Each structure stands twice: as structure tokens, then as C-alpha cells.
Short mmCIF file of N, CA and C in Angstrom, two decimals:
data_model
loop_
_atom_site.label_atom_id
_atom_site.label_comp_id
_atom_site.label_asym_id
_atom_site.label_seq_id
_atom_site.Cartn_x
_atom_site.Cartn_y
_atom_site.Cartn_z
N MET N 868 9.76 -20.72 -1.67
CA MET N 868 9.84 -19.61 -0.74
C MET N 868 11.28 -19.56 -0.19
N THR N 869 11.85 -18.37 -0.19
CA THR N 869 13.22 -18.20 0.30
C THR N 869 13.26 -18.29 1.82
N GLU N 870 14.46 -18.46 2.35
CA GLU N 870 14.62 -18.47 3.80
C GLU N 870 14.22 -17.12 4.41
N LEU N 871 14.52 -16.05 3.71
CA LEU N 871 14.14 -14.72 4.19
C LEU N 871 12.62 -14.60 4.23
N GLU N 872 11.95 -15.05 3.18
CA GLU N 872 10.48 -14.99 3.17
C GLU N 872 9.88 -15.83 4.30
N LYS N 873 10.47 -16.99 4.55
CA LYS N 873 10.00 -17.83 5.66
C LYS N 873 10.18 -17.13 7.00
N ALA N 874 11.33 -16.47 7.18
CA ALA N 874 11.60 -15.75 8.43
C ALA N 874 10.62 -14.60 8.62
N VAL N 875 10.35 -13.85 7.56
CA VAL N 875 9.39 -12.74 7.64
C VAL N 875 8.00 -13.28 7.94
N GLN N 876 7.62 -14.32 7.24
CA GLN N 876 6.29 -14.90 7.47
C GLN N 876 6.14 -15.41 8.90
N GLU N 877 7.19 -16.00 9.43
CA GLU N 877 7.15 -16.49 10.81
C GLU N 877 6.92 -15.33 11.79
N ILE N 878 7.61 -14.23 11.58
CA ILE N 878 7.43 -13.06 12.45
C ILE N 878 6.02 -12.50 12.32
N VAL N 879 5.53 -12.37 11.11
CA VAL N 879 4.18 -11.83 10.90
C VAL N 879 3.15 -12.77 11.53
N GLU N 880 3.29 -14.05 11.30
CA GLU N 880 2.33 -15.01 11.84
C GLU N 880 2.37 -15.07 13.36
N SER N 881 3.50 -14.69 13.97
CA SER N 881 3.58 -14.69 15.44
C SER N 881 2.69 -13.60 16.05
N HIS N 882 2.24 -12.68 15.23
CA HIS N 882 1.32 -11.62 15.68
C HIS N 882 -0.11 -11.99 15.30
N GLU N 883 -0.45 -13.23 15.56
CA GLU N 883 -1.72 -13.81 15.13
C GLU N 883 -2.94 -12.97 15.48
N ASP N 884 -2.97 -12.44 16.69
CA ASP N 884 -4.16 -11.70 17.13
C ASP N 884 -4.32 -10.34 16.45
N TRP N 885 -3.24 -9.80 15.92
CA TRP N 885 -3.33 -8.49 15.26
C TRP N 885 -2.49 -8.44 13.99
N LYS N 886 -2.51 -9.54 13.24
CA LYS N 886 -1.68 -9.67 12.05
C LYS N 886 -1.93 -8.56 11.04
N GLU N 887 -3.19 -8.27 10.75
CA GLU N 887 -3.47 -7.22 9.76
C GLU N 887 -2.96 -5.86 10.21
N ASP N 888 -3.14 -5.55 11.49
CA ASP N 888 -2.64 -4.28 12.02
C ASP N 888 -1.11 -4.24 11.97
N PHE N 889 -0.47 -5.36 12.29
CA PHE N 889 0.99 -5.44 12.24
C PHE N 889 1.48 -5.18 10.83
N VAL N 890 0.89 -5.87 9.85
CA VAL N 890 1.29 -5.68 8.45
C VAL N 890 1.04 -4.25 8.02
N ARG N 891 -0.09 -3.70 8.37
CA ARG N 891 -0.41 -2.31 8.03
C ARG N 891 0.63 -1.36 8.63
N ASP N 892 1.01 -1.60 9.88
CA ASP N 892 2.01 -0.75 10.53
C ASP N 892 3.37 -0.85 9.83
N VAL N 893 3.76 -2.05 9.45
CA VAL N 893 5.03 -2.21 8.73
C VAL N 893 4.97 -1.48 7.39
N LEU N 894 3.87 -1.64 6.67
CA LEU N 894 3.76 -1.02 5.36
C LEU N 894 3.61 0.50 5.43
N THR N 895 3.01 0.99 6.50
CA THR N 895 2.78 2.42 6.64
C THR N 895 3.96 3.14 7.28
N HIS N 896 4.49 2.56 8.35
CA HIS N 896 5.51 3.25 9.15
C HIS N 896 6.89 2.65 9.06
N GLY N 897 6.99 1.44 8.55
CA GLY N 897 8.29 0.79 8.39
C GLY N 897 8.86 0.26 9.68
N CYS N 898 9.97 -0.43 9.55
CA CYS N 898 10.66 -1.01 10.71
C CYS N 898 11.20 0.07 11.64
N GLN N 899 11.48 1.24 11.10
CA GLN N 899 12.03 2.31 11.94
C GLN N 899 11.09 2.70 13.06
N SER N 900 9.81 2.36 12.93
CA SER N 900 8.84 2.68 13.98
C SER N 900 9.00 1.79 15.21
N GLY N 901 9.75 0.71 15.08
CA GLY N 901 9.94 -0.20 16.20
C GLY N 901 8.89 -1.29 16.28
N VAL N 902 7.99 -1.36 15.32
CA VAL N 902 6.91 -2.34 15.36
C VAL N 902 7.44 -3.77 15.24
N VAL N 903 8.58 -3.94 14.60
CA VAL N 903 9.17 -5.27 14.46
C VAL N 903 10.21 -5.43 15.56
N GLY N 904 9.78 -5.97 16.68
CA GLY N 904 10.64 -6.09 17.84
C GLY N 904 11.90 -6.90 17.58
N GLU N 905 11.84 -7.79 16.61
CA GLU N 905 12.99 -8.62 16.27
C GLU N 905 14.08 -7.85 15.52
N LEU N 906 13.76 -6.64 15.05
CA LEU N 906 14.72 -5.86 14.27
C LEU N 906 14.87 -4.43 14.82
N VAL N 907 15.01 -4.33 16.12
CA VAL N 907 15.17 -3.03 16.75
C VAL N 907 16.63 -2.70 16.99
N TYR N 908 17.37 -3.67 17.48
CA TYR N 908 18.76 -3.43 17.88
C TYR N 908 19.72 -3.77 16.74
N TYR N 909 20.84 -3.03 16.69
CA TYR N 909 21.84 -3.30 15.66
C TYR N 909 22.31 -4.75 15.69
N SER N 910 22.47 -5.31 16.86
CA SER N 910 22.92 -6.71 16.93
C SER N 910 21.93 -7.63 16.20
N ASP N 911 20.63 -7.32 16.29
CA ASP N 911 19.62 -8.13 15.60
C ASP N 911 19.61 -7.87 14.10
N THR N 912 19.70 -6.60 13.72
CA THR N 912 19.65 -6.28 12.28
C THR N 912 20.92 -6.75 11.58
N HIS N 913 22.05 -6.70 12.26
CA HIS N 913 23.30 -7.17 11.65
C HIS N 913 23.24 -8.69 11.46
N GLU N 914 22.73 -9.39 12.47
CA GLU N 914 22.58 -10.84 12.36
C GLU N 914 21.62 -11.20 11.22
N TRP N 915 20.51 -10.48 11.12
CA TRP N 915 19.52 -10.70 10.06
C TRP N 915 20.17 -10.53 8.68
N THR N 916 20.91 -9.44 8.51
CA THR N 916 21.56 -9.17 7.22
C THR N 916 22.58 -10.25 6.89
N ASP N 917 23.38 -10.64 7.85
CA ASP N 917 24.37 -11.70 7.62
C ASP N 917 23.70 -13.02 7.25
N LYS N 918 22.66 -13.37 7.97
CA LYS N 918 21.97 -14.64 7.76
C LYS N 918 21.27 -14.70 6.41
N HIS N 919 20.72 -13.58 5.95
CA HIS N 919 19.91 -13.56 4.73
C HIS N 919 20.61 -12.83 3.58
N TRP N 920 21.92 -12.74 3.65
CA TRP N 920 22.69 -11.95 2.69
C TRP N 920 22.34 -12.26 1.23
N ASN N 921 22.33 -13.52 0.85
CA ASN N 921 22.07 -13.87 -0.56
C ASN N 921 20.65 -13.49 -0.98
N ASP N 922 19.68 -13.74 -0.11
CA ASP N 922 18.30 -13.35 -0.43
C ASP N 922 18.16 -11.84 -0.53
N ILE N 923 18.88 -11.11 0.32
CA ILE N 923 18.84 -9.64 0.26
C ILE N 923 19.43 -9.14 -1.06
N GLN N 924 20.50 -9.76 -1.51
CA GLN N 924 21.09 -9.38 -2.80
C GLN N 924 20.08 -9.59 -3.93
N ASP N 925 19.34 -10.69 -3.86
CA ASP N 925 18.29 -10.95 -4.87
C ASP N 925 17.19 -9.91 -4.80
N LEU N 926 16.81 -9.49 -3.58
CA LEU N 926 15.79 -8.45 -3.43
C LEU N 926 16.25 -7.12 -4.02
N ILE N 927 17.51 -6.79 -3.79
CA ILE N 927 18.05 -5.55 -4.34
C ILE N 927 17.97 -5.58 -5.86
N HIS N 928 18.36 -6.70 -6.44
CA HIS N 928 18.31 -6.84 -7.90
C HIS N 928 16.85 -6.72 -8.39
N GLU N 929 15.94 -7.37 -7.69
CA GLU N 929 14.51 -7.29 -8.03
C GLU N 929 14.02 -5.85 -7.95
N TRP N 930 14.40 -5.14 -6.89
CA TRP N 930 14.00 -3.75 -6.70
C TRP N 930 14.52 -2.90 -7.86
N GLU N 931 15.78 -3.10 -8.24
CA GLU N 931 16.36 -2.33 -9.34
C GLU N 931 15.64 -2.59 -10.65
N LEU N 932 15.29 -3.85 -10.90
CA LEU N 932 14.55 -4.18 -12.12
C LEU N 932 13.16 -3.54 -12.13
N MET N 933 12.50 -3.56 -10.97
CA MET N 933 11.15 -3.02 -10.89
C MET N 933 11.12 -1.50 -10.98
N THR N 934 12.12 -0.84 -10.40
CA THR N 934 12.11 0.62 -10.35
C THR N 934 12.90 1.27 -11.48
N GLY N 935 13.82 0.52 -12.08
CA GLY N 935 14.68 1.10 -13.09
C GLY N 935 15.75 2.02 -12.51
N GLU N 936 15.91 1.98 -11.21
CA GLU N 936 16.88 2.82 -10.50
C GLU N 936 17.99 1.95 -9.92
N ASN N 937 19.15 2.56 -9.69
CA ASN N 937 20.21 1.88 -8.96
C ASN N 937 19.90 1.96 -7.48
N PHE N 938 20.05 0.84 -6.80
CA PHE N 938 19.83 0.79 -5.36
C PHE N 938 21.05 1.40 -4.67
N HIS N 939 20.82 2.27 -3.72
CA HIS N 939 21.95 2.78 -2.96
C HIS N 939 21.55 2.92 -1.49
N ILE N 940 22.54 2.75 -0.66
CA ILE N 940 22.35 2.84 0.78
C ILE N 940 22.84 4.22 1.22
N PRO N 941 22.01 4.98 1.90
CA PRO N 941 22.45 6.30 2.37
C PRO N 941 23.74 6.17 3.20
N THR N 942 24.65 7.07 2.96
CA THR N 942 25.95 6.99 3.64
C THR N 942 25.87 7.31 5.12
N GLU N 943 24.84 8.01 5.54
CA GLU N 943 24.75 8.41 6.94
C GLU N 943 24.04 7.37 7.81
N THR N 944 23.87 6.16 7.29
CA THR N 944 23.16 5.14 8.05
C THR N 944 24.02 3.89 8.21
N ASP N 945 23.64 3.05 9.14
CA ASP N 945 24.29 1.75 9.32
C ASP N 945 23.77 0.84 8.20
N TRP N 946 24.66 0.41 7.33
CA TRP N 946 24.22 -0.29 6.11
C TRP N 946 23.56 -1.64 6.40
N LYS N 947 24.02 -2.36 7.41
CA LYS N 947 23.38 -3.64 7.73
C LYS N 947 21.98 -3.42 8.30
N ASN N 948 21.82 -2.39 9.09
CA ASN N 948 20.51 -2.05 9.62
C ASN N 948 19.57 -1.66 8.48
N PHE N 949 20.06 -0.83 7.59
CA PHE N 949 19.27 -0.39 6.44
C PHE N 949 18.80 -1.59 5.61
N LEU N 950 19.72 -2.52 5.35
CA LEU N 950 19.38 -3.69 4.52
C LEU N 950 18.41 -4.63 5.23
N ALA N 951 18.55 -4.77 6.54
CA ALA N 951 17.61 -5.61 7.28
C ALA N 951 16.20 -5.04 7.19
N TRP N 952 16.09 -3.74 7.43
CA TRP N 952 14.77 -3.11 7.37
C TRP N 952 14.21 -3.14 5.95
N PHE N 953 15.04 -2.83 4.97
CA PHE N 953 14.60 -2.89 3.58
C PHE N 953 14.08 -4.28 3.25
N SER N 954 14.84 -5.31 3.60
CA SER N 954 14.46 -6.67 3.23
C SER N 954 13.17 -7.10 3.92
N PHE N 955 12.99 -6.69 5.17
CA PHE N 955 11.76 -7.06 5.87
C PHE N 955 10.57 -6.34 5.25
N GLU N 956 10.68 -5.04 5.06
CA GLU N 956 9.57 -4.26 4.52
C GLU N 956 9.21 -4.69 3.10
N TRP N 957 10.21 -4.90 2.26
CA TRP N 957 9.96 -5.30 0.87
C TRP N 957 9.30 -6.67 0.83
N THR N 958 9.74 -7.57 1.69
CA THR N 958 9.18 -8.91 1.71
C THR N 958 7.76 -8.90 2.26
N VAL N 959 7.48 -8.10 3.27
CA VAL N 959 6.10 -7.97 3.76
C VAL N 959 5.22 -7.46 2.63
N GLN N 960 5.70 -6.49 1.91
CA GLN N 960 4.93 -5.96 0.79
C GLN N 960 4.64 -7.03 -0.25
N LYS N 961 5.66 -7.82 -0.58
CA LYS N 961 5.48 -8.89 -1.56
C LYS N 961 4.50 -9.96 -1.08
N LEU N 962 4.64 -10.37 0.17
CA LEU N 962 3.84 -11.48 0.67
C LEU N 962 2.42 -11.10 1.04
N TYR N 963 2.22 -9.89 1.54
CA TYR N 963 0.93 -9.57 2.14
C TYR N 963 0.12 -8.52 1.40
N ARG N 964 0.66 -7.97 0.35
CA ARG N 964 -0.15 -7.06 -0.46
C ARG N 964 -0.72 -7.79 -1.66
N THR N 965 -0.31 -9.01 -1.85
CA THR N 965 -0.73 -9.72 -3.04
C THR N 965 -1.79 -10.77 -2.72
N GLU N 966 -1.37 -11.94 -2.29
CA GLU N 966 -2.27 -13.08 -2.21
C GLU N 966 -2.99 -13.26 -0.88
N ASN N 967 -2.29 -13.09 0.21
CA ASN N 967 -2.83 -13.53 1.49
C ASN N 967 -4.03 -12.72 1.97
N PHE N 968 -3.95 -11.43 1.94
CA PHE N 968 -5.07 -10.57 2.30
C PHE N 968 -4.76 -9.15 1.88
N GLN N 969 -5.79 -8.39 1.73
CA GLN N 969 -5.62 -6.98 1.38
C GLN N 969 -5.54 -6.17 2.66
N VAL N 970 -4.54 -5.32 2.75
CA VAL N 970 -4.43 -4.42 3.88
C VAL N 970 -5.28 -3.21 3.57
N LYS N 971 -6.26 -2.97 4.41
CA LYS N 971 -7.18 -1.86 4.19
C LYS N 971 -6.70 -0.61 4.92
N ASN N 972 -6.82 0.51 4.29
CA ASN N 972 -6.48 1.77 4.95
C ASN N 972 -7.59 2.10 5.95
N ARG N 973 -7.18 2.68 7.05
CA ARG N 973 -8.19 3.07 8.06
C ARG N 973 -8.77 4.41 7.72
#
């Protein structure tokens, strides 16, 4: 398990009482909804991107292989914020849509 995956799992597990709802909210609405309190402010998302830079690069490569598309960051956005949110959402999808539990639609 990568350091990024451990960090994501730690945040998800910290929502013990409503973990399934938290995961569902991340998968449905994304980090932009503010559901991930640890990744709301630019100072937090920039730190996240810097800390997990190598793992994020691996995720981008994985995404490109899976989609057959080139990954690009919209020019009108803060790129570190974009990468932090992408990495959190993609990792939640990898970790919690597969083995741990199925997220049910309401």
C-alpha cells in the first residue's frame, strides 16, 4: 500500500460512524463538495500534492493506461489543488469500490 493510499484510508477510517456515507459522498460529489475537510484549503491541498507527488505521478500514469487518454489539468484551475482532489477521489474509488465494501446508491 502506498503512502497516499494509507493517508486516504486514514481519513476515510476517521469517519467511522458514517464511513459508507462519506465514501458515497466523495464518489458522487467529489472533494469540491467540501466533504473532505482535510482538503478544503489551498494550503492543505498544496501540502498533500507535495507530500504525495510520486504516488500522484503513478496514479496519473495508471489513469492514462486505463482510459487511453492523456491526462491534462485544466488551465483555469490551481494545479496542486486539482491533483490533490484527483488523487484522493481516484484512491477512494480504488480502495472502496473493490474489496472493502460496496457503496450502494440511495
